[in-house]
């Protein structure tokens, strides 16, 4: 995990790992306090079958900070960075894997640059504009903002550990921060300054999300993953998104909250690798998922 490479793209430096051979798989991490190391339990297993690129998005460790970190919250900025990385490394069409805000980013790329996308694996994209349009969604967003504000204040006052704990527990449930592996908590601390850039103004949340009509145009085979212990707002959005994606499989992983790949890595890896194995080529010929079909459950 320490064989880092660096590339200058779009006036910023991105750090990445490039491991394995075969069809390219690009891993896109989530928002706030995380970076490429979040994939430590995926990189080697995936690299046994594919060429795996995991990168830290702009502003995230160990990349240089950027002023007030405003770009760290821009879906379109990160999608442009991702497109530039794929192009610079001459990867062609790739399998894209993203969790949380990283899933928002790969959905945006699949809409804006479908020529770069082979398949999508997305875990609980927040898609806040979608949530706002669902019954009870505004209440969930207000609760989210209320949970984030104390975390932002703690970080701005220099108490990074307290801010990180408030942020993770506020987003994923009380006590989740202390349940995470030590390596995951260290990653969170290394990126805790970015909690200060998290949006809390409800009107501004999700302004760069894909729309329902854009989701319906995505032709890439898509694996949508959720955890059965995830906060309700993520499950609401995922179910709604599944109604619009033309070629989607929805799998729910037991015993996992929002950080599926960290909390249940074996189950996560098994589901993802099986999906990728079925779509090594192009794989655009599967039937669309019907709206009322229940997600498949993985132990």
mmCIF file of C-alpha atoms in Angstrom:
data_model
loop_
_atom_site.group_PDB
_atom_site.id
_atom_site.type_symbol
_atom_site.label_atom_id
_atom_site.label_comp_id
_atom_site.label_asym_id
_atom_site.label_seq_id
_atom_site.Cartn_x
_atom_site.Cartn_y
_atom_site.Cartn_z
ATOM 1 C CA UNK A 1 0.000 0.000 0.000
ATOM 2 C CA UNK A 2 3.025 2.338 0.150
ATOM 3 C CA UNK A 3 4.065 2.203 -3.523
ATOM 4 C CA UNK A 4 2.574 5.598 -4.266
ATOM 5 C CA UNK A 5 2.762 7.325 -7.614
ATOM 6 C CA UNK A 6 1.944 10.958 -8.310
ATOM 7 C CA UNK A 7 0.491 12.748 -11.306
ATOM 8 C CA UNK A 8 -0.253 16.416 -11.996
ATOM 9 C CA UNK A 9 -3.747 16.877 -13.430
ATOM 10 C CA UNK A 10 -6.066 19.874 -13.619
ATOM 11 C CA UNK A 11 -3.624 22.034 -11.619
ATOM 12 C CA UNK A 12 -3.467 19.612 -8.691
ATOM 13 C CA UNK A 13 -1.417 16.572 -7.700
ATOM 14 C CA UNK A 14 -3.152 13.213 -7.317
ATOM 15 C CA UNK A 15 -1.545 10.278 -5.527
ATOM 16 C CA UNK A 16 -2.400 6.775 -6.707
ATOM 17 C CA UNK A 17 -1.527 3.095 -6.554
ATOM 18 C CA UNK A 18 -1.339 1.020 -9.745
ATOM 19 C CA UNK A 19 -1.233 -2.733 -9.146
ATOM 20 C CA UNK A 20 -2.002 -5.892 -11.113
ATOM 21 C CA UNK A 21 -2.693 -6.622 -14.772
ATOM 22 C CA UNK A 22 -5.707 -6.990 -17.010
ATOM 23 C CA UNK A 23 -8.858 -4.946 -17.445
ATOM 24 C CA UNK A 24 -8.564 -1.678 -15.474
ATOM 25 C CA UNK A 25 -10.537 -1.150 -12.263
ATOM 26 C CA UNK A 26 -10.521 2.341 -10.718
ATOM 27 C CA UNK A 27 -11.452 2.780 -7.052
ATOM 28 C CA UNK A 28 -12.983 6.117 -5.964
ATOM 29 C CA UNK A 29 -13.221 6.831 -2.241
ATOM 30 C CA UNK A 30 -15.886 8.803 -0.415
ATOM 31 C CA UNK A 31 -16.109 12.279 1.049
ATOM 32 C CA UNK A 32 -14.755 13.883 4.166
ATOM 33 C CA UNK A 33 -12.043 12.054 6.114
ATOM 34 C CA UNK A 34 -10.936 9.253 3.801
ATOM 35 C CA UNK A 35 -8.423 8.509 1.031
ATOM 36 C CA UNK A 36 -7.078 5.716 -1.197
ATOM 37 C CA UNK A 37 -6.066 3.638 1.836
ATOM 38 C CA UNK A 38 -9.733 2.913 2.526
ATOM 39 C CA UNK A 39 -9.384 0.203 -0.144
ATOM 40 C CA UNK A 40 -6.606 -1.673 1.695
ATOM 41 C CA UNK A 41 -8.762 -4.834 1.906
ATOM 42 C CA UNK A 42 -9.697 -4.667 -1.804
ATOM 43 C CA UNK A 43 -6.534 -3.742 -3.704
ATOM 44 C CA UNK A 44 -4.653 -7.044 -3.489
ATOM 45 C CA UNK A 45 -7.658 -9.366 -3.970
ATOM 46 C CA UNK A 46 -8.818 -7.336 -6.962
ATOM 47 C CA UNK A 47 -5.285 -7.018 -8.392
ATOM 48 C CA UNK A 48 -5.089 -10.812 -8.604
ATOM 49 C CA UNK A 49 -7.569 -10.543 -11.494
ATOM 50 C CA UNK A 50 -7.450 -6.944 -12.756
ATOM 51 C CA UNK A 51 -5.256 -3.883 -13.065
ATOM 52 C CA UNK A 52 -6.306 -1.836 -10.030
ATOM 53 C CA UNK A 53 -5.878 1.918 -9.687
ATOM 54 C CA UNK A 54 -6.806 3.471 -6.346
ATOM 55 C CA UNK A 55 -6.260 7.205 -5.994
ATOM 56 C CA UNK A 56 -6.712 9.934 -3.422
ATOM 57 C CA UNK A 57 -8.986 12.673 -4.685
ATOM 58 C CA UNK A 58 -7.805 16.273 -4.649
ATOM 59 C CA UNK A 59 -7.202 17.706 -1.163
ATOM 60 C CA UNK A 60 -7.206 14.235 0.413
ATOM 61 C CA UNK A 61 -4.169 12.641 2.082
ATOM 62 C CA UNK A 62 -1.376 12.555 1.000
ATOM 63 C CA UNK A 63 -2.185 15.155 -1.668
ATOM 64 C CA UNK A 64 -1.502 18.818 -0.916
ATOM 65 C CA UNK A 65 -4.312 20.825 0.690
ATOM 66 C CA UNK A 66 -5.996 23.526 -1.363
ATOM 67 C CA UNK A 67 -6.948 26.669 0.513
ATOM 68 C CA UNK A 68 -10.434 26.338 1.995
ATOM 69 C CA UNK A 69 -10.923 22.916 0.344
ATOM 70 C CA UNK A 70 -13.939 24.204 -1.597
ATOM 71 C CA UNK A 71 -13.152 21.862 -4.499
ATOM 72 C CA UNK A 72 -13.302 18.851 -2.184
ATOM 73 C CA UNK A 73 -17.116 19.111 -2.224
ATOM 74 C CA UNK A 74 -17.591 19.569 -6.005
ATOM 75 C CA UNK A 75 -18.893 16.487 -7.800
ATOM 76 C CA UNK A 76 -18.109 17.898 -11.237
ATOM 77 C CA UNK A 77 -14.555 18.868 -10.265
ATOM 78 C CA UNK A 78 -13.840 15.343 -9.038
ATOM 79 C CA UNK A 79 -15.475 13.793 -12.110
ATOM 80 C CA UNK A 80 -13.208 15.914 -14.324
ATOM 81 C CA UNK A 81 -10.192 14.802 -12.286
ATOM 82 C CA UNK A 82 -11.254 11.168 -12.659
ATOM 83 C CA UNK A 83 -11.672 11.538 -16.420
ATOM 84 C CA UNK A 84 -8.252 13.187 -16.651
ATOM 85 C CA UNK A 85 -6.648 10.365 -14.647
ATOM 86 C CA UNK A 86 -8.200 7.666 -16.835
ATOM 87 C CA UNK A 87 -7.075 9.512 -19.955
ATOM 88 C CA UNK A 88 -3.544 10.255 -18.718
ATOM 89 C CA UNK A 89 -2.958 6.612 -17.761
ATOM 90 C CA UNK A 90 -4.398 5.516 -21.128
ATOM 91 C CA UNK A 91 -6.773 3.089 -19.440
ATOM 92 C CA UNK A 92 -9.509 3.194 -22.066
ATOM 93 C CA UNK A 93 -12.882 2.056 -20.730
ATOM 94 C CA UNK A 94 -12.701 1.096 -17.068
ATOM 95 C CA UNK A 95 -14.637 -0.673 -14.352
ATOM 96 C CA UNK A 96 -15.485 2.120 -11.892
ATOM 97 C CA UNK A 97 -16.009 1.427 -8.194
ATOM 98 C CA UNK A 98 -17.134 4.192 -5.840
ATOM 99 C CA UNK A 99 -18.627 4.393 -2.372
ATOM 100 C CA UNK A 100 -20.664 7.216 -0.852
ATOM 101 C CA UNK A 101 -19.618 10.527 -2.453
ATOM 102 C CA UNK A 102 -17.292 8.490 -4.672
ATOM 103 C CA UNK A 103 -20.424 6.807 -6.039
ATOM 104 C CA UNK A 104 -21.888 10.243 -6.813
ATOM 105 C CA UNK A 105 -18.686 10.998 -8.737
ATOM 106 C CA UNK A 106 -18.686 7.822 -10.839
ATOM 107 C CA UNK A 107 -22.373 8.316 -11.652
ATOM 108 C CA UNK A 108 -21.558 11.829 -12.850
ATOM 109 C CA UNK A 109 -18.690 10.494 -14.983
ATOM 110 C CA UNK A 110 -20.901 7.753 -16.430
ATOM 111 C CA UNK A 111 -23.328 10.463 -17.512
ATOM 112 C CA UNK A 112 -20.786 12.984 -18.809
ATOM 113 C CA UNK A 113 -18.203 10.560 -20.271
ATOM 114 C CA UNK A 114 -19.828 7.202 -21.019
ATOM 115 C CA UNK A 115 -16.965 6.478 -23.414
ATOM 116 C CA UNK A 116 -14.697 5.948 -20.383
ATOM 117 C CA UNK A 117 -16.960 3.538 -18.491
ATOM 118 C CA UNK A 118 -17.225 -0.242 -18.783
ATOM 119 C CA UNK A 119 -19.193 -1.050 -15.613
ATOM 120 C CA UNK A 120 -20.185 0.673 -12.367
ATOM 121 C CA UNK A 121 -20.070 -0.612 -8.797
ATOM 122 C CA UNK A 122 -21.659 1.923 -6.457
ATOM 123 C CA UNK A 123 -22.219 1.819 -2.712
ATOM 124 C CA UNK A 124 -24.915 4.027 -1.190
ATOM 125 C CA UNK A 125 -24.495 7.273 -3.148
ATOM 126 C CA UNK A 126 -25.855 10.120 -0.983
ATOM 127 C CA UNK A 127 -27.413 11.993 -3.970
ATOM 128 C CA UNK A 128 -28.779 14.665 -1.656
ATOM 129 C CA UNK A 129 -30.981 16.293 -4.286
ATOM 130 C CA UNK A 130 -32.734 12.947 -4.759
ATOM 131 C CA UNK A 131 -33.173 12.553 -1.007
ATOM 132 C CA UNK A 132 -34.692 16.033 -0.746
ATOM 133 C CA UNK A 133 -37.398 15.028 -3.234
ATOM 134 C CA UNK A 134 -38.408 11.885 -1.309
ATOM 135 C CA UNK A 135 -40.962 11.781 1.527
ATOM 136 C CA UNK A 136 -39.151 12.691 4.732
ATOM 137 C CA UNK A 137 -35.998 13.560 2.816
ATOM 138 C CA UNK A 138 -35.775 17.162 3.968
ATOM 139 C CA UNK A 139 -35.978 15.952 7.562
ATOM 140 C CA UNK A 140 -33.095 13.544 6.938
ATOM 141 C CA UNK A 141 -31.022 16.343 5.395
ATOM 142 C CA UNK A 142 -31.768 18.603 8.353
ATOM 143 C CA UNK A 143 -30.676 15.833 10.720
ATOM 144 C CA UNK A 144 -27.504 15.391 8.671
ATOM 145 C CA UNK A 145 -26.724 19.095 8.853
ATOM 146 C CA UNK A 146 -27.360 19.102 12.599
ATOM 147 C CA UNK A 147 -24.955 16.175 13.009
ATOM 148 C CA UNK A 148 -22.227 17.758 10.884
ATOM 149 C CA UNK A 149 -22.239 21.251 12.401
ATOM 150 C CA UNK A 150 -20.708 20.243 15.776
ATOM 151 C CA UNK A 151 -18.091 18.169 13.921
ATOM 152 C CA UNK A 152 -17.190 21.141 11.718
ATOM 153 C CA UNK A 153 -16.896 23.417 14.747
ATOM 154 C CA UNK A 154 -14.620 20.955 16.549
ATOM 155 C CA UNK A 155 -12.337 20.659 13.509
ATOM 156 C CA UNK A 156 -12.226 24.417 13.026
ATOM 157 C CA UNK A 157 -11.230 24.765 16.687
ATOM 158 C CA UNK A 158 -8.402 22.259 16.211
ATOM 159 C CA UNK A 159 -9.939 19.249 17.978
ATOM 160 C CA UNK A 160 -9.629 16.869 15.030
ATOM 161 C CA UNK A 161 -10.277 13.617 16.885
ATOM 162 C CA UNK A 162 -13.461 14.874 18.516
ATOM 163 C CA UNK A 163 -14.625 16.316 15.194
ATOM 164 C CA UNK A 164 -13.892 13.051 13.377
ATOM 165 C CA UNK A 165 -15.794 11.007 15.967
ATOM 166 C CA UNK A 166 -18.778 13.362 15.816
ATOM 167 C CA UNK A 167 -18.776 13.230 12.014
ATOM 168 C CA UNK A 168 -18.584 9.446 11.645
ATOM 169 C CA UNK A 169 -21.088 8.722 14.415
ATOM 170 C CA UNK A 170 -23.418 11.436 13.121
ATOM 171 C CA UNK A 171 -23.364 9.999 9.612
ATOM 172 C CA UNK A 172 -23.339 6.276 10.376
ATOM 173 C CA UNK A 173 -24.673 5.765 13.889
ATOM 174 C CA UNK A 174 -23.501 6.160 17.469
ATOM 175 C CA UNK A 175 -20.353 4.229 18.278
ATOM 176 C CA UNK A 176 -19.340 3.455 14.680
ATOM 177 C CA UNK A 177 -16.081 5.430 14.904
ATOM 178 C CA UNK A 178 -14.804 3.295 17.784
ATOM 179 C CA UNK A 179 -15.870 0.079 16.011
ATOM 180 C CA UNK A 180 -13.684 0.816 12.995
ATOM 181 C CA UNK A 181 -10.263 -0.824 12.623
ATOM 182 C CA UNK A 182 -7.347 1.257 13.898
ATOM 183 C CA UNK A 183 -6.093 1.769 10.329
ATOM 184 C CA UNK A 184 -9.474 3.195 9.307
ATOM 185 C CA UNK A 185 -9.515 5.574 12.268
ATOM 186 C CA UNK A 186 -6.005 6.738 11.337
ATOM 187 C CA UNK A 187 -7.123 7.479 7.767
ATOM 188 C CA UNK A 188 -10.000 9.499 9.132
ATOM 189 C CA UNK A 189 -7.658 11.508 11.347
ATOM 190 C CA UNK A 190 -5.269 12.164 8.446
ATOM 191 C CA UNK A 191 -8.151 13.758 6.513
ATOM 192 C CA UNK A 192 -10.127 15.259 9.376
ATOM 193 C CA UNK A 193 -9.435 18.827 8.212
ATOM 194 C CA UNK A 194 -11.774 18.180 5.256
ATOM 195 C CA UNK A 195 -14.757 17.832 7.577
ATOM 196 C CA UNK A 196 -14.699 21.615 7.662
ATOM 197 C CA UNK A 197 -15.682 21.684 3.962
ATOM 198 C CA UNK A 198 -18.743 19.445 4.320
ATOM 199 C CA UNK A 199 -21.882 21.279 3.111
ATOM 200 C CA UNK A 200 -24.570 21.962 5.693
ATOM 201 C CA UNK A 201 -26.797 24.342 3.728
ATOM 202 C CA UNK A 202 -29.696 22.171 2.583
ATOM 203 C CA UNK A 203 -30.397 24.255 -0.527
ATOM 204 C CA UNK A 204 -26.813 23.732 -1.731
ATOM 205 C CA UNK A 205 -26.697 19.988 -1.115
ATOM 206 C CA UNK A 206 -26.608 17.844 -4.232
ATOM 207 C CA UNK A 207 -26.559 20.723 -6.717
ATOM 208 C CA UNK A 208 -24.234 18.715 -9.000
ATOM 209 C CA UNK A 209 -25.955 15.327 -8.638
ATOM 210 C CA UNK A 210 -27.069 13.460 -11.723
ATOM 211 C CA UNK A 211 -30.796 13.787 -12.395
ATOM 212 C CA UNK A 212 -33.349 11.001 -12.730
ATOM 213 C CA UNK A 213 -33.405 11.473 -16.500
ATOM 214 C CA UNK A 214 -29.608 11.305 -16.639
ATOM 215 C CA UNK A 215 -29.596 8.104 -14.575
ATOM 216 C CA UNK A 216 -31.961 6.540 -17.099
ATOM 217 C CA UNK A 217 -29.390 7.093 -19.865
ATOM 218 C CA UNK A 218 -26.588 5.130 -18.164
ATOM 219 C CA UNK A 219 -26.039 1.987 -20.218
ATOM 220 C CA UNK A 220 -23.162 0.511 -18.227
ATOM 221 C CA UNK A 221 -23.965 -2.636 -16.218
ATOM 222 C CA UNK A 222 -24.310 -1.436 -12.635
ATOM 223 C CA UNK A 223 -23.959 -3.160 -9.271
ATOM 224 C CA UNK A 224 -25.654 -1.203 -6.470
ATOM 225 C CA UNK A 225 -24.622 -2.214 -2.951
ATOM 226 C CA UNK A 226 -26.273 -1.328 0.352
ATOM 227 C CA UNK A 227 -25.797 -2.423 3.957
ATOM 228 C CA UNK A 228 -28.715 -3.689 6.000
ATOM 229 C CA UNK A 229 -27.544 -1.602 8.976
ATOM 230 C CA UNK A 230 -26.998 1.625 7.042
ATOM 231 C CA UNK A 231 -28.780 4.856 7.996
ATOM 232 C CA UNK A 232 -32.253 5.014 6.405
ATOM 233 C CA UNK A 233 -31.431 8.010 4.199
ATOM 234 C CA UNK A 234 -28.900 5.966 2.203
ATOM 235 C CA UNK A 235 -31.345 3.106 1.706
ATOM 236 C CA UNK A 236 -34.095 5.473 0.546
ATOM 237 C CA UNK A 237 -31.862 7.014 -2.096
ATOM 238 C CA UNK A 238 -30.495 3.671 -3.286
ATOM 239 C CA UNK A 239 -33.967 2.207 -3.774
ATOM 240 C CA UNK A 240 -35.040 5.281 -5.731
ATOM 241 C CA UNK A 241 -31.904 5.223 -7.878
ATOM 242 C CA UNK A 242 -32.470 1.540 -8.688
ATOM 243 C CA UNK A 243 -35.810 2.476 -10.261
ATOM 244 C CA UNK A 244 -34.081 4.557 -12.930
ATOM 245 C CA UNK A 245 -30.847 2.732 -13.781
ATOM 246 C CA UNK A 246 -31.545 0.558 -16.848
ATOM 247 C CA UNK A 247 -29.054 -2.247 -16.087
ATOM 248 C CA UNK A 248 -28.817 -2.511 -12.312
ATOM 249 C CA UNK A 249 -28.364 -5.340 -9.829
ATOM 250 C CA UNK A 250 -29.058 -4.436 -6.188
ATOM 251 C CA UNK A 251 -27.325 -6.496 -3.499
ATOM 252 C CA UNK A 252 -27.687 -5.869 0.231
ATOM 253 C CA UNK A 253 -24.858 -6.986 2.517
ATOM 254 C CA UNK A 254 -25.770 -8.144 6.004
ATOM 255 C CA UNK A 255 -24.037 -6.819 9.086
ATOM 256 C CA UNK A 256 -22.740 -3.670 7.405
ATOM 257 C CA UNK A 257 -23.432 0.001 7.741
ATOM 258 C CA UNK A 258 -22.345 2.663 5.237
ATOM 259 C CA UNK A 259 -18.684 1.551 5.059
ATOM 260 C CA UNK A 260 -19.492 -1.846 3.553
ATOM 261 C CA UNK A 261 -16.037 -2.481 2.124
ATOM 262 C CA UNK A 262 -14.426 -1.771 5.512
ATOM 263 C CA UNK A 263 -16.917 -3.483 7.821
ATOM 264 C CA UNK A 264 -17.609 -6.601 5.700
ATOM 265 C CA UNK A 265 -14.672 -6.814 3.259
ATOM 266 C CA UNK A 266 -14.987 -10.526 2.477
ATOM 267 C CA UNK A 267 -18.662 -10.322 1.542
ATOM 268 C CA UNK A 268 -18.086 -7.075 -0.356
ATOM 269 C CA UNK A 269 -15.135 -8.473 -2.317
ATOM 270 C CA UNK A 270 -16.966 -11.676 -3.216
ATOM 271 C CA UNK A 271 -19.980 -9.832 -4.633
ATOM 272 C CA UNK A 272 -17.898 -7.290 -6.555
ATOM 273 C CA UNK A 273 -15.460 -9.812 -8.028
ATOM 274 C CA UNK A 274 -18.305 -12.058 -9.158
ATOM 275 C CA UNK A 275 -19.966 -9.092 -10.873
ATOM 276 C CA UNK A 276 -16.735 -7.982 -12.553
ATOM 277 C CA UNK A 277 -16.006 -11.530 -13.714
ATOM 278 C CA UNK A 278 -19.352 -11.591 -15.527
ATOM 279 C CA UNK A 279 -18.621 -8.274 -17.220
ATOM 280 C CA UNK A 280 -14.978 -8.540 -18.250
ATOM 281 C CA UNK A 281 -15.988 -7.595 -21.777
ATOM 282 C CA UNK A 282 -18.688 -5.023 -22.292
ATOM 283 C CA UNK A 283 -21.704 -6.781 -20.866
ATOM 284 C CA UNK A 284 -24.527 -4.478 -21.913
ATOM 285 C CA UNK A 285 -27.029 -7.205 -22.697
ATOM 286 C CA UNK A 286 -28.594 -7.985 -19.323
ATOM 287 C CA UNK A 287 -32.233 -7.294 -18.599
ATOM 288 C CA UNK A 288 -33.174 -4.166 -16.650
ATOM 289 C CA UNK A 289 -34.140 -4.724 -13.047
ATOM 290 C CA UNK A 290 -37.840 -4.320 -12.380
ATOM 291 C CA UNK A 291 -38.903 -1.595 -9.974
ATOM 292 C CA UNK A 292 -40.493 -3.832 -7.338
ATOM 293 C CA UNK A 293 -37.879 -6.576 -7.181
ATOM 294 C CA UNK A 294 -36.239 -6.940 -3.761
ATOM 295 C CA UNK A 295 -32.462 -6.617 -3.491
ATOM 296 C CA UNK A 296 -30.470 -9.822 -3.268
ATOM 297 C CA UNK A 297 -28.928 -10.322 0.190
ATOM 298 C CA UNK A 298 -25.325 -11.380 0.784
ATOM 299 C CA UNK A 299 -24.182 -12.737 4.148
#
